[in-house]
mmCIF file of C-alpha atoms in Angstrom:
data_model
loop_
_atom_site.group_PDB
_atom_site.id
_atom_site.type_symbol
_atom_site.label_atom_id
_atom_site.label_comp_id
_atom_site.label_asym_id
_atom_site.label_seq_id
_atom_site.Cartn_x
_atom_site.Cartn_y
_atom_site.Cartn_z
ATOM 1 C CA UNK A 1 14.423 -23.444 4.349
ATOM 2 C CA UNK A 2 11.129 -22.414 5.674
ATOM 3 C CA UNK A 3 8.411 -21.637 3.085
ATOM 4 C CA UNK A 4 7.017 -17.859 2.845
ATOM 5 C CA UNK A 5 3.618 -17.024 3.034
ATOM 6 C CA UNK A 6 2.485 -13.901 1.395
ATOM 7 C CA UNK A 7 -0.617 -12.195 3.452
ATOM 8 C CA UNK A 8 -2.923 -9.842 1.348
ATOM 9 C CA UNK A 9 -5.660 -7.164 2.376
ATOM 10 C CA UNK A 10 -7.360 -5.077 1.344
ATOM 11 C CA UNK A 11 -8.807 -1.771 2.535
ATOM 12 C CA UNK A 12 -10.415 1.477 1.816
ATOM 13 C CA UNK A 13 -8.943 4.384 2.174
ATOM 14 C CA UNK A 14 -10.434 6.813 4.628
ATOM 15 C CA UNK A 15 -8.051 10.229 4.036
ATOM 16 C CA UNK A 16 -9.719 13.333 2.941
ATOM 17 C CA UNK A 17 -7.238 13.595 0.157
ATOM 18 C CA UNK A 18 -6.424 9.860 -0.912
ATOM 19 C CA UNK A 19 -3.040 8.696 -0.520
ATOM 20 C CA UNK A 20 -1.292 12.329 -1.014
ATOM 21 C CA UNK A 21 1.803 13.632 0.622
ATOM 22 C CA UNK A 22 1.387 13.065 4.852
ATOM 23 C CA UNK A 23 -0.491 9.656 3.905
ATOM 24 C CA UNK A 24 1.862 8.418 1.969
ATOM 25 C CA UNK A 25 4.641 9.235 4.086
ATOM 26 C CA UNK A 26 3.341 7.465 7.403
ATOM 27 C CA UNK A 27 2.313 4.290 4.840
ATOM 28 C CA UNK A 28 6.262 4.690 3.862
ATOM 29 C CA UNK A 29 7.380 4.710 7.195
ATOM 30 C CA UNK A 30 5.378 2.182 8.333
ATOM 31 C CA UNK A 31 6.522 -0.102 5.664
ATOM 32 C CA UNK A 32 9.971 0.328 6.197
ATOM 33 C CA UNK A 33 9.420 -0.607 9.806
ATOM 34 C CA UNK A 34 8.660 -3.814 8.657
ATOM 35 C CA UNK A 35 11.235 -6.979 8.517
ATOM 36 C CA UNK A 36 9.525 -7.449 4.916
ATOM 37 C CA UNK A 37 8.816 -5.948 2.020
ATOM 38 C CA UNK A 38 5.529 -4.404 1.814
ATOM 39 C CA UNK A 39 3.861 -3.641 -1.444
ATOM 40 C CA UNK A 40 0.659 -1.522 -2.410
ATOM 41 C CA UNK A 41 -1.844 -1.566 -5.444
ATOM 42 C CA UNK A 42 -4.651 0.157 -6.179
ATOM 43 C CA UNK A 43 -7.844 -1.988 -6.754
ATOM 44 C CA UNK A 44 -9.796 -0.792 -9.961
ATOM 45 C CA UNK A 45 -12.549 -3.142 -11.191
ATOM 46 C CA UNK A 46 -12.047 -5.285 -8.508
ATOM 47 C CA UNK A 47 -8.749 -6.566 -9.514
ATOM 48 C CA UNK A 48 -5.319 -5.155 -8.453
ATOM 49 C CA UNK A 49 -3.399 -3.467 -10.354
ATOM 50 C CA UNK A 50 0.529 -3.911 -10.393
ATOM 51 C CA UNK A 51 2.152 -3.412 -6.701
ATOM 52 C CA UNK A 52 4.687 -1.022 -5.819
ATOM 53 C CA UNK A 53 6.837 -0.541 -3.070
ATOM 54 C CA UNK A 54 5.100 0.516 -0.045
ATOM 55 C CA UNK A 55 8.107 2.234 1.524
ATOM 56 C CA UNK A 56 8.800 4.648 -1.368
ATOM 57 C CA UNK A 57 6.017 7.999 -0.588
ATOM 58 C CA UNK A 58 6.592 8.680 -4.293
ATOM 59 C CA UNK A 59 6.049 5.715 -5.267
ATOM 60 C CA UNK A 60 2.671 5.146 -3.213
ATOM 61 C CA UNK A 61 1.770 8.935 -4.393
ATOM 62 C CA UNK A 62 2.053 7.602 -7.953
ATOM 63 C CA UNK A 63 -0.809 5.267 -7.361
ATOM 64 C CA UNK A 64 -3.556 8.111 -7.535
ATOM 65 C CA UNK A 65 -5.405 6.434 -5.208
ATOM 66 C CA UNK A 66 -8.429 8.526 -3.214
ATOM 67 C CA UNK A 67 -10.111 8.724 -0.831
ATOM 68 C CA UNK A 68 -12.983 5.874 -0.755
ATOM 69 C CA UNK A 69 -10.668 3.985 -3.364
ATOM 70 C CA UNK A 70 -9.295 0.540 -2.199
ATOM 71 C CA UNK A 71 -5.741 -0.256 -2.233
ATOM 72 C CA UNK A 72 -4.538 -3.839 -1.280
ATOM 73 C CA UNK A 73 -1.889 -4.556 0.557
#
């Protein structure tokens, strides 16, 4: 069994309106486009807080993240 890396980043988020309704959903469909799981946490204080699941819009809409806020992926 090969081992699995886990690849974080983090960016800022550049939407007029944070990660609302459309942004949300084309994070969510991009996510589920993906072979993996992709998660998503907003970054207060410099530290992430706990992931969700990046392919859920209500999920990611939860977050209250806006815009100029940094989310890490």
């Amino acid at each position: 069994m090969r081992g699995v890396s886990t690849v974080y980043r983090r960016v800022t988020v550049a939407s007029a309106v944070g990660l609302h309704a459309r942004p949300a959903s084309l994070l969510a469909n991009a996510a589920r486009a993906r072979q993996h799981p992709v998660t998503v946490a907003k970054v207060v204080d410099g530290a992430a807080a706990e992931p969700v699941d990046a392919a859920s819009v209500l999920a990611v809409m939860g977050l209250g993240v806006g815009h100029g806020e940094e989310v890490e992926l």
